[in-house]
Tab-separated table of N, CA and C in Angstrom:
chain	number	residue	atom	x	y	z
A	27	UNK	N	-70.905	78.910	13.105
A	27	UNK	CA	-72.052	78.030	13.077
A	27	UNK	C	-73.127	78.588	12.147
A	28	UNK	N	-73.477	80.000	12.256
A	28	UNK	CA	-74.620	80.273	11.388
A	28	UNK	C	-74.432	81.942	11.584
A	29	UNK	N	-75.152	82.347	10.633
A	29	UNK	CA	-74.872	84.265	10.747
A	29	UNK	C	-76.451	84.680	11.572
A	30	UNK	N	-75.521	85.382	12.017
A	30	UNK	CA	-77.147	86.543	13.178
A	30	UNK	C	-77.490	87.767	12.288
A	31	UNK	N	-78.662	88.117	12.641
A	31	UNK	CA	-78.919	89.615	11.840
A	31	UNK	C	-80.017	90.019	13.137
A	32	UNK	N	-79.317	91.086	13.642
A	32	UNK	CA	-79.936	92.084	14.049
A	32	UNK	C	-81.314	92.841	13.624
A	33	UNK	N	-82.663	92.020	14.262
A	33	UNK	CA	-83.869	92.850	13.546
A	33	UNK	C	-83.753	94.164	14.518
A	34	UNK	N	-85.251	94.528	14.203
A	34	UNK	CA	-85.698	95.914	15.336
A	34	UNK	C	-85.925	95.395	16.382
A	35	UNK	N	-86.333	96.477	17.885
A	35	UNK	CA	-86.903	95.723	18.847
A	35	UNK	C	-85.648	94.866	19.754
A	36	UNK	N	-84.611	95.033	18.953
A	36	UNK	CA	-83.411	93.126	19.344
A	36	UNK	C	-83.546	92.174	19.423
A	37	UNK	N	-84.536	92.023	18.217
A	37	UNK	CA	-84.335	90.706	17.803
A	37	UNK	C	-83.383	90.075	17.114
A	38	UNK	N	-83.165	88.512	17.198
A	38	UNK	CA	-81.877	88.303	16.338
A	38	UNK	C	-82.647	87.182	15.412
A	39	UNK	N	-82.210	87.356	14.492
A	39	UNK	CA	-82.615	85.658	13.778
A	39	UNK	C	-81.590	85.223	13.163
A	40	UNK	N	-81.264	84.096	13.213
A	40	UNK	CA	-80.312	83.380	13.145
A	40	UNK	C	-80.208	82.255	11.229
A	41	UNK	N	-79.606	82.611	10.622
A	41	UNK	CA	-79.973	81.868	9.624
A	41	UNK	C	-78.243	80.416	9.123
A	42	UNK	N	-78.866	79.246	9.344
A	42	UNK	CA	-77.802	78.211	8.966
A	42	UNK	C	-77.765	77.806	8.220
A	43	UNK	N	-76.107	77.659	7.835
A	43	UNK	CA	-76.361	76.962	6.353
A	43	UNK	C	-75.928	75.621	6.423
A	44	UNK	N	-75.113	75.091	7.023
A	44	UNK	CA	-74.768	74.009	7.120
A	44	UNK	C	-75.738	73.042	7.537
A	45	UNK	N	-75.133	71.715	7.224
A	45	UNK	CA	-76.044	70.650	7.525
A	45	UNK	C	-76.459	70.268	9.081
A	46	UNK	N	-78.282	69.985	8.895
A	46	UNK	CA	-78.184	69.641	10.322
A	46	UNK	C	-77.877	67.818	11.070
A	47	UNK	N	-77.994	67.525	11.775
A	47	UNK	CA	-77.600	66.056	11.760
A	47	UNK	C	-78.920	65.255	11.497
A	48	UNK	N	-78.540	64.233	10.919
A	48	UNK	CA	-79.133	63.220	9.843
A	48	UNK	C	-80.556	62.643	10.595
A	49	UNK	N	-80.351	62.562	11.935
A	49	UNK	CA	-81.324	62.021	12.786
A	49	UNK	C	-82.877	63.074	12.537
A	50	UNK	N	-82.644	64.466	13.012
A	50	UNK	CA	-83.319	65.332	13.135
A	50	UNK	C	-83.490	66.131	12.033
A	51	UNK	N	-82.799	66.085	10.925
A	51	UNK	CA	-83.276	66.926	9.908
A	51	UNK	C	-83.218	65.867	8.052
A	52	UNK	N	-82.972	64.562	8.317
A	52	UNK	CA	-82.956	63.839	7.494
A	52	UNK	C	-81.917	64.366	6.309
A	53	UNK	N	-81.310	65.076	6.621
A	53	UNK	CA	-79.613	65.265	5.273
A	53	UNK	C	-80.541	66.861	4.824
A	54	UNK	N	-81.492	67.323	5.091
A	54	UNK	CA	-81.826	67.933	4.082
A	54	UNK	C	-81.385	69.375	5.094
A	55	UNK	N	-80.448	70.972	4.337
A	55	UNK	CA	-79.842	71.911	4.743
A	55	UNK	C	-81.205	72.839	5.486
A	56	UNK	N	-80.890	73.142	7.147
A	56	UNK	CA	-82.063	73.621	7.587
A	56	UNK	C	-81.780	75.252	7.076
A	57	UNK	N	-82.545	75.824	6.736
A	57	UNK	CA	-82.101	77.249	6.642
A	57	UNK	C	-83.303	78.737	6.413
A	58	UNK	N	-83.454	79.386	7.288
A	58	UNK	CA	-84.243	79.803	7.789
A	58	UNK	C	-84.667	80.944	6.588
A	59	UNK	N	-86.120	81.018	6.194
A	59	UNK	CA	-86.438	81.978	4.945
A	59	UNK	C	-87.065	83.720	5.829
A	60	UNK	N	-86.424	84.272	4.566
A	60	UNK	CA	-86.517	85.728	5.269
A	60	UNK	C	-87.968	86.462	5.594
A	61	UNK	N	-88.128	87.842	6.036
A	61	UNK	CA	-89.449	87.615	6.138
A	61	UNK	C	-90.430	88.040	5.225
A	62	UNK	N	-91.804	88.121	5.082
A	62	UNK	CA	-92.557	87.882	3.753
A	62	UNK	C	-92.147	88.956	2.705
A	63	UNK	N	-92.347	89.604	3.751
A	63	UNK	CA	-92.352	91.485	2.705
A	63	UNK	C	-90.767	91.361	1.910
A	64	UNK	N	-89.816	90.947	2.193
A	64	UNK	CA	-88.565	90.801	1.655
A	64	UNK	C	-88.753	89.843	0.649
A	65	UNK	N	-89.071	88.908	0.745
A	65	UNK	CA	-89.287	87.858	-0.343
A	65	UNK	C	-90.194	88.735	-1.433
A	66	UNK	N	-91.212	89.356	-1.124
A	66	UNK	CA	-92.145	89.765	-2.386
A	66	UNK	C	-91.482	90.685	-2.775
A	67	UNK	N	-90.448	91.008	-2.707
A	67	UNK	CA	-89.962	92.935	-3.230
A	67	UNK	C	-88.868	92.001	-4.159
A	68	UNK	N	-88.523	90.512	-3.917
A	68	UNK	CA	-87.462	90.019	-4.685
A	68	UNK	C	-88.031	89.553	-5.369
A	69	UNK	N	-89.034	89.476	-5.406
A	69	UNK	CA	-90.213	88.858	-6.714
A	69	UNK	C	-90.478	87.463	-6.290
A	70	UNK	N	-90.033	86.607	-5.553
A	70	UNK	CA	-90.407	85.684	-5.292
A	70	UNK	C	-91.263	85.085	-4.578
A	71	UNK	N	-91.763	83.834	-4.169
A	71	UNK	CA	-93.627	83.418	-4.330
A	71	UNK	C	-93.731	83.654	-2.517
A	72	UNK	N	-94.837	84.096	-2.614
A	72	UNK	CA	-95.572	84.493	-0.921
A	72	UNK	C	-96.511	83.518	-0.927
A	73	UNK	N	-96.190	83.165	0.345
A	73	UNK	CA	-97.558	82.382	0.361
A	73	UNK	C	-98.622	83.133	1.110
A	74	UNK	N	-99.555	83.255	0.903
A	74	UNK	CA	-100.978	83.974	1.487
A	74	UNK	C	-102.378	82.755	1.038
A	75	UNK	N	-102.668	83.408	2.697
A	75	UNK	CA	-103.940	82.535	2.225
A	75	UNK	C	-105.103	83.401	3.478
A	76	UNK	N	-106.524	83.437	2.898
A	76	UNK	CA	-107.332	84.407	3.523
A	76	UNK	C	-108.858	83.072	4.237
A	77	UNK	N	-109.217	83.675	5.191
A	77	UNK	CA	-109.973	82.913	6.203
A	77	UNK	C	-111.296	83.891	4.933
A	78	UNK	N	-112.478	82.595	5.030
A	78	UNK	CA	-113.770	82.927	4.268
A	78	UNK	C	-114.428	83.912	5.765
A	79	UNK	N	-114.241	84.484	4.835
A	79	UNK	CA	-115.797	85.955	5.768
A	79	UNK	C	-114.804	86.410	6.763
A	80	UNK	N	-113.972	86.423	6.855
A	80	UNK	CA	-112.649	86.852	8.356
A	80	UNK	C	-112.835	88.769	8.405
A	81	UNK	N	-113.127	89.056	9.650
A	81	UNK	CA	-113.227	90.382	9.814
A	81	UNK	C	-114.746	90.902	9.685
A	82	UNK	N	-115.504	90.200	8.941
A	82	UNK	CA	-117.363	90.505	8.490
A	82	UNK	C	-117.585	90.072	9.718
A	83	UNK	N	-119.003	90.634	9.626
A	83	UNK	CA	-119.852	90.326	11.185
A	83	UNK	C	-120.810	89.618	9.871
A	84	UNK	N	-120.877	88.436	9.437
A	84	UNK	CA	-121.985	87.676	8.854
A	84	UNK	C	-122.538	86.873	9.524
A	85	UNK	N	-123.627	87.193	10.188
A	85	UNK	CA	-125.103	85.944	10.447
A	85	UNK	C	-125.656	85.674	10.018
A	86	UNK	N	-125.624	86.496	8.719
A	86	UNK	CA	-127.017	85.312	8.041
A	86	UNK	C	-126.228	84.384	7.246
A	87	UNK	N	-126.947	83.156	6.515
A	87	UNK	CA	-126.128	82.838	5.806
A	87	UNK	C	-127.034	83.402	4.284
A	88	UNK	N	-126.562	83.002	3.111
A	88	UNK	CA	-126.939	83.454	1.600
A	88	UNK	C	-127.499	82.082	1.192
A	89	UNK	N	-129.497	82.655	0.886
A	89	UNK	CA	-129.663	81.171	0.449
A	89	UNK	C	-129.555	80.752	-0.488
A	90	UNK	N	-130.218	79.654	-1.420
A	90	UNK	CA	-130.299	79.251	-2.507
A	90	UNK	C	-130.587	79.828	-3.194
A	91	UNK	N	-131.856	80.402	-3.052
A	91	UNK	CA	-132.943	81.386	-3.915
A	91	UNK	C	-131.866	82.895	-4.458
A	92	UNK	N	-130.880	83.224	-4.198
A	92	UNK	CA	-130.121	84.035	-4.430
A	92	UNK	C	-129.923	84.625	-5.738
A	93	UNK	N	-130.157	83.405	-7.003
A	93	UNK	CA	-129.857	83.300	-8.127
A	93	UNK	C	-131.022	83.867	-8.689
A	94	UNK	N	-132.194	83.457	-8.119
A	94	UNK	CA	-133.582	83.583	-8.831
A	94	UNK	C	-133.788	84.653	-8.388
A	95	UNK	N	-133.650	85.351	-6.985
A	95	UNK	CA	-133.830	86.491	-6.821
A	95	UNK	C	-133.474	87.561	-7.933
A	96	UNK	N	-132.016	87.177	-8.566
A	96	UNK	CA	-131.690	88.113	-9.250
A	96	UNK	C	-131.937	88.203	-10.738
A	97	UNK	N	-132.899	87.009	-11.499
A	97	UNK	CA	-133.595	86.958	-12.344
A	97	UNK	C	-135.396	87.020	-12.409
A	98	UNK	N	-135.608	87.600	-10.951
A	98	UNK	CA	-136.891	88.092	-11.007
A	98	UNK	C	-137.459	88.844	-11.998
A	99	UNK	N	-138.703	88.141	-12.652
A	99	UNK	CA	-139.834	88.553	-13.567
A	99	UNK	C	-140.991	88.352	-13.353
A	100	UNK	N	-141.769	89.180	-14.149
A	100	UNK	CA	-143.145	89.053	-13.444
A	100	UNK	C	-144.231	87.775	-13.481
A	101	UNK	N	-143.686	86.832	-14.036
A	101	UNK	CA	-144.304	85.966	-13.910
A	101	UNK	C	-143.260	84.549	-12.928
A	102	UNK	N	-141.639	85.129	-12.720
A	102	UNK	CA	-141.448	84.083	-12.176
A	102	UNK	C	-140.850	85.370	-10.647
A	103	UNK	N	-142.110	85.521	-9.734
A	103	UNK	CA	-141.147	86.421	-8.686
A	103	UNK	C	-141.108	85.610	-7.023
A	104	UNK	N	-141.059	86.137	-6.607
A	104	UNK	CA	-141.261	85.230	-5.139
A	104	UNK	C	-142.458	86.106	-4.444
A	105	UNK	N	-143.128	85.416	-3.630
A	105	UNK	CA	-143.817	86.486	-2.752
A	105	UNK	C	-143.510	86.790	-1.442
A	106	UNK	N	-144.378	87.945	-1.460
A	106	UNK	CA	-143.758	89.626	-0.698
A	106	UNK	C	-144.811	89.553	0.323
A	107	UNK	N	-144.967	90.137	1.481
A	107	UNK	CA	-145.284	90.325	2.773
A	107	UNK	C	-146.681	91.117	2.235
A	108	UNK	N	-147.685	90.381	2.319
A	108	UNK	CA	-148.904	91.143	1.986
A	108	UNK	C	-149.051	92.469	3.138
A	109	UNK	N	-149.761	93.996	2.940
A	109	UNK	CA	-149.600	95.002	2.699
A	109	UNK	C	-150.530	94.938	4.623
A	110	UNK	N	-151.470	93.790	4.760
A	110	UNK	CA	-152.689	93.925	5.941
A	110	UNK	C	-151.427	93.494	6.804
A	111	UNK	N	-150.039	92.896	6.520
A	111	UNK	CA	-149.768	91.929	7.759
A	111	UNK	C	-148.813	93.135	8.189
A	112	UNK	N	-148.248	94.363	7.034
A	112	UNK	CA	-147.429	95.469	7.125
A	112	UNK	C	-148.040	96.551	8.422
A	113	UNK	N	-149.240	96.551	7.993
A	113	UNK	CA	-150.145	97.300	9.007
A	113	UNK	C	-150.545	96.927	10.198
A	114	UNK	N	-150.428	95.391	10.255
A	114	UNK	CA	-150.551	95.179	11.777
A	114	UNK	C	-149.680	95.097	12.194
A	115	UNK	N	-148.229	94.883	11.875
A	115	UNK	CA	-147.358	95.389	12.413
A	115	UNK	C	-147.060	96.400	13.039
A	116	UNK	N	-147.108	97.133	11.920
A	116	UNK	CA	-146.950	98.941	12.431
A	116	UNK	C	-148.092	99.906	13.597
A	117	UNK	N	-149.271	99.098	13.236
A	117	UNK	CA	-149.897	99.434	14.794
A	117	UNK	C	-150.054	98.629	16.383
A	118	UNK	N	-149.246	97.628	15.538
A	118	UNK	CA	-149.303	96.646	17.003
A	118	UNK	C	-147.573	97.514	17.740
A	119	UNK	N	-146.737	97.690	17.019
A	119	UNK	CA	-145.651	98.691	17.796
A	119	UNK	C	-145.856	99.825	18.378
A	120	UNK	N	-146.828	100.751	17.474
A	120	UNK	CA	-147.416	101.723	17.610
A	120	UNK	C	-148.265	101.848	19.559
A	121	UNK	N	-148.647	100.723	19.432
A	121	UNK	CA	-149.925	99.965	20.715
A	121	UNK	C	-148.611	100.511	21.623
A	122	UNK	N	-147.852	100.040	21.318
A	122	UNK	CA	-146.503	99.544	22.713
A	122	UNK	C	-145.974	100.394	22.646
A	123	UNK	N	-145.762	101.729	21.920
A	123	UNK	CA	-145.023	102.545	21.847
A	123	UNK	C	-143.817	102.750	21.749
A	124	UNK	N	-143.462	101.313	20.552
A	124	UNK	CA	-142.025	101.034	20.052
A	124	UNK	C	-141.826	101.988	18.225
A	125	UNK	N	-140.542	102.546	18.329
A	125	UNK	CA	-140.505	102.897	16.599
A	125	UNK	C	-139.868	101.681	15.780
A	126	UNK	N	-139.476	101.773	15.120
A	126	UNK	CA	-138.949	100.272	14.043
A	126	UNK	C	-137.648	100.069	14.862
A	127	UNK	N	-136.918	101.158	15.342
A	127	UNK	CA	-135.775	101.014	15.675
A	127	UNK	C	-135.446	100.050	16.797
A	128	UNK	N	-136.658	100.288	17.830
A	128	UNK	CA	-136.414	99.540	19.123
A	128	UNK	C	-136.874	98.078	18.915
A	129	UNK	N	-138.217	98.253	17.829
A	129	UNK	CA	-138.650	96.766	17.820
A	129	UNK	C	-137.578	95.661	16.947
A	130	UNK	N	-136.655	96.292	16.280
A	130	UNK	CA	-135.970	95.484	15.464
A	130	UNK	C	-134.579	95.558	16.885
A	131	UNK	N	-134.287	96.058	17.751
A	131	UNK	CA	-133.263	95.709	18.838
A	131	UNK	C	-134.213	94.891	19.281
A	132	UNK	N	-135.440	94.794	19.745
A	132	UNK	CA	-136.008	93.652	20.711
A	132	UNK	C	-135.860	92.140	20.110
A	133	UNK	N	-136.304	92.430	18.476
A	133	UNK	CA	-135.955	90.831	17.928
A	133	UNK	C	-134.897	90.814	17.302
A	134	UNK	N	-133.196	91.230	17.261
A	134	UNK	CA	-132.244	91.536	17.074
A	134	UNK	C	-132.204	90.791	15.253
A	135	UNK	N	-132.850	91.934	14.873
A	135	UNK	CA	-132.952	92.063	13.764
A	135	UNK	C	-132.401	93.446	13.386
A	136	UNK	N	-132.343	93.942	11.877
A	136	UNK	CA	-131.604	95.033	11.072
A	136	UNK	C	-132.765	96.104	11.168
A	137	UNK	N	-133.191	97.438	11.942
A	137	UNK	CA	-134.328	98.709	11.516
A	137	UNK	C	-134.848	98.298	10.531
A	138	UNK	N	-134.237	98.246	9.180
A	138	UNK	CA	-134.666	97.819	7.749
A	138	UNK	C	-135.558	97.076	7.704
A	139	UNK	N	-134.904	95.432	8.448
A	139	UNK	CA	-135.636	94.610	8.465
A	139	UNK	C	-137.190	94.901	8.577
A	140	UNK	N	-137.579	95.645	9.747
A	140	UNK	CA	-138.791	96.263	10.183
A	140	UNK	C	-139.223	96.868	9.506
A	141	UNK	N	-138.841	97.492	8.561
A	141	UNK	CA	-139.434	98.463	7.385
A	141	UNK	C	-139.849	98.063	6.164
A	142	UNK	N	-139.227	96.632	5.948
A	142	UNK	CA	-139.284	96.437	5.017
A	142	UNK	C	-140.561	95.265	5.045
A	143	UNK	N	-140.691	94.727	6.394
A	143	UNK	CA	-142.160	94.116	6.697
A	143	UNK	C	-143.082	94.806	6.845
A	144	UNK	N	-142.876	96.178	7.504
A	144	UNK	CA	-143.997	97.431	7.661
A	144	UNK	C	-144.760	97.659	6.287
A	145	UNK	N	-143.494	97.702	4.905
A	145	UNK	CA	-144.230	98.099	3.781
A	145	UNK	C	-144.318	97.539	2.812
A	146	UNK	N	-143.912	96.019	3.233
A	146	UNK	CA	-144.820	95.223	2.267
A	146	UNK	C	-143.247	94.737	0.958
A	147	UNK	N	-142.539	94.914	1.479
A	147	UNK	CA	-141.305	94.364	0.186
A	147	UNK	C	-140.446	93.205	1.061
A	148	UNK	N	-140.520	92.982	2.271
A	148	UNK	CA	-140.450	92.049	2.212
A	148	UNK	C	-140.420	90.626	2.192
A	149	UNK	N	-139.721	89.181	1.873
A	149	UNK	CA	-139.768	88.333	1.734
A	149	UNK	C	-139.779	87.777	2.996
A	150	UNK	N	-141.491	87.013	3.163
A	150	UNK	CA	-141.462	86.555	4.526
A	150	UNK	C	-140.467	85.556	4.756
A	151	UNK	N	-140.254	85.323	6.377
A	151	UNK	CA	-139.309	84.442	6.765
A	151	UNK	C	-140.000	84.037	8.375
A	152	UNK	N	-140.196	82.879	8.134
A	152	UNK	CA	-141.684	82.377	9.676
A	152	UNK	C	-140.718	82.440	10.647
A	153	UNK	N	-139.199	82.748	10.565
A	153	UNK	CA	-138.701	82.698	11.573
A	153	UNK	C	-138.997	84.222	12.046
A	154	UNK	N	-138.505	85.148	11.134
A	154	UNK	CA	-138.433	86.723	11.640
A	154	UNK	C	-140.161	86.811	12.141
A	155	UNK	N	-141.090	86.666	11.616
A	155	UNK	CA	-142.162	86.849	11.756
A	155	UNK	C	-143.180	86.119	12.947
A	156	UNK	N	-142.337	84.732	13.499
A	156	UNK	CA	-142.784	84.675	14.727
A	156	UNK	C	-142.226	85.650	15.808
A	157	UNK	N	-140.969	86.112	15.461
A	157	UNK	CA	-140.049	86.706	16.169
A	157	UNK	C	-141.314	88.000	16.642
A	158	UNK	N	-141.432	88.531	15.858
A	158	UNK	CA	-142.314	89.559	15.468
A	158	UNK	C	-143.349	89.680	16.536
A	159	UNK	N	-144.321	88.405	15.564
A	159	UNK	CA	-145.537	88.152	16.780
A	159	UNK	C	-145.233	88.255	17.948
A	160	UNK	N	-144.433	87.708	18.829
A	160	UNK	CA	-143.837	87.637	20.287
A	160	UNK	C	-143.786	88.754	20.648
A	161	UNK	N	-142.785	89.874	19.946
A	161	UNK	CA	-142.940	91.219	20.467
A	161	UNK	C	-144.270	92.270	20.641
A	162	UNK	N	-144.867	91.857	20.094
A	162	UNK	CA	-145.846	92.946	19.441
A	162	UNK	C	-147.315	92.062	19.978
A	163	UNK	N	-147.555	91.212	20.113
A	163	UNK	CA	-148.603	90.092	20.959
A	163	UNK	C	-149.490	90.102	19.750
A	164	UNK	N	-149.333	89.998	18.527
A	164	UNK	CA	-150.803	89.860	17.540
A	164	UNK	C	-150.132	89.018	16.209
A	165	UNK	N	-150.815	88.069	16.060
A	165	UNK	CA	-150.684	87.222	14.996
A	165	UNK	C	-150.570	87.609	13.849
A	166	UNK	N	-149.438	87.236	12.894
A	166	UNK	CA	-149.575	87.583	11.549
A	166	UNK	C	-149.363	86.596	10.718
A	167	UNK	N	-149.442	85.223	11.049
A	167	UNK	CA	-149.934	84.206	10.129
A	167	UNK	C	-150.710	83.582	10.453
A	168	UNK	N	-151.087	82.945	9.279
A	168	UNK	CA	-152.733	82.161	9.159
A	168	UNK	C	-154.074	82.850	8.943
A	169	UNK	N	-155.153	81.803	9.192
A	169	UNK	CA	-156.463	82.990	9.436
A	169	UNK	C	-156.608	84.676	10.178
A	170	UNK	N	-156.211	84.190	11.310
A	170	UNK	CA	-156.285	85.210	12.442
A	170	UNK	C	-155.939	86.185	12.585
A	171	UNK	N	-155.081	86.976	11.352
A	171	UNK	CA	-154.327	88.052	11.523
A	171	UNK	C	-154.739	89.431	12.074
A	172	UNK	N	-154.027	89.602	13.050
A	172	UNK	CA	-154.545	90.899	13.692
A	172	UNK	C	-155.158	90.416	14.926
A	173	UNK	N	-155.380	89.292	15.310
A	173	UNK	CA	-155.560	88.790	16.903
A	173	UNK	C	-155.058	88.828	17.716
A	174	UNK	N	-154.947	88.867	18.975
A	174	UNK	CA	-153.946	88.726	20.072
A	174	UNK	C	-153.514	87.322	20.159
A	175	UNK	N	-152.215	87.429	20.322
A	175	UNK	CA	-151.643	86.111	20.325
A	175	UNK	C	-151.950	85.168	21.374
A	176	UNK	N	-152.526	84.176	21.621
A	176	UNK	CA	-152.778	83.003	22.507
A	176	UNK	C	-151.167	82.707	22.943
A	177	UNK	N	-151.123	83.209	24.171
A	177	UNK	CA	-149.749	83.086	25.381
A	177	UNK	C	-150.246	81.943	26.038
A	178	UNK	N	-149.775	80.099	25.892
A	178	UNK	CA	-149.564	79.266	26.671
A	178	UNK	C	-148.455	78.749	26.832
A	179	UNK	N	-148.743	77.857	27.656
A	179	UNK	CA	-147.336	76.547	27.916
A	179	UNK	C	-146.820	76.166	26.230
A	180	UNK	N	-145.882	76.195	26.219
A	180	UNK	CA	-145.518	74.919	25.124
A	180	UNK	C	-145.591	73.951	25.253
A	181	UNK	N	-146.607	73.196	24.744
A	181	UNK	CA	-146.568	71.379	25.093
A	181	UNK	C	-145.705	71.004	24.044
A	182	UNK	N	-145.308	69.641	24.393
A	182	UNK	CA	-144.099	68.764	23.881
A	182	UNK	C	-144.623	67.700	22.606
């Protein structure tokens, strides 16, 4: 009927050559292909195919601005975390007696991240930076910077 081959383990795989019946395999010879690594050592085509980001731990996503970032000049740059909002940062943690390390686990953000708002390089983001405010209880946008944050209800 068909030849066996003994893999490792005892496995058998079974490969046929003859035809299968017309109902279930439409005339065409079923016959079982070997396994990948054997096919590529005979030179012949593998199929492979790879999952996008498979194995990365990626959360953020990559924005638009990506491109321009990397043609930054001084007249076309983005702006940077002014230097007063770096400092109230760093003493509003200071207050609580957090280092960058813990305050960036509290808003599960990167240490860096925190450092890089502490000193002013980086590119605000109102999300990280409310994040921020929350931990640390003092405003760093708008007028008010350096206030204690007004803790109410959220109205709807």
């Amino acid at each position: 009927m068909g030849e066996r081959l003994r893999l490792r383990g005892g496995l058998t795989q079974v490969f046929h050559t003859e035809k299968a019946p017309a109902a279930e395999f439409r005339g065409y010879e079923r016959r079982a292909l070997p396994p990948q690594p054997a096919r590529a050592r005979r030179g012949e085509d593998v199929e492979t195919s790879k999952k996008w980001a498979a194995g990365q731990n990626k959360q953020h996503f990559i924005t638009k601005n990506t491109a321009k970032l990397d043609r930054e000049t001084e007249e076309l740059h983005h702006d940077r975390v002014p230097l007063e909002v770096g400092k109230v940062i760093q003493q509003g943690r200071q207050s609580k007696g957090m280092t960058q390390k813990d305050l960036a686990t509290k808003i599960n953000e990167k240490p860096q991240v925190i450092a890089d708002y502490e000193s002013g390089r980086a590119i605000p983001n109102n999300q990280v930076m409310g994040k921020i405010e929350r931990a640390i209880g003092l405003k760093l946008r708008g007028k008010d910077i350096g206030k204690p944050l007004e803790t109410g209800p959220k109205g709807k």
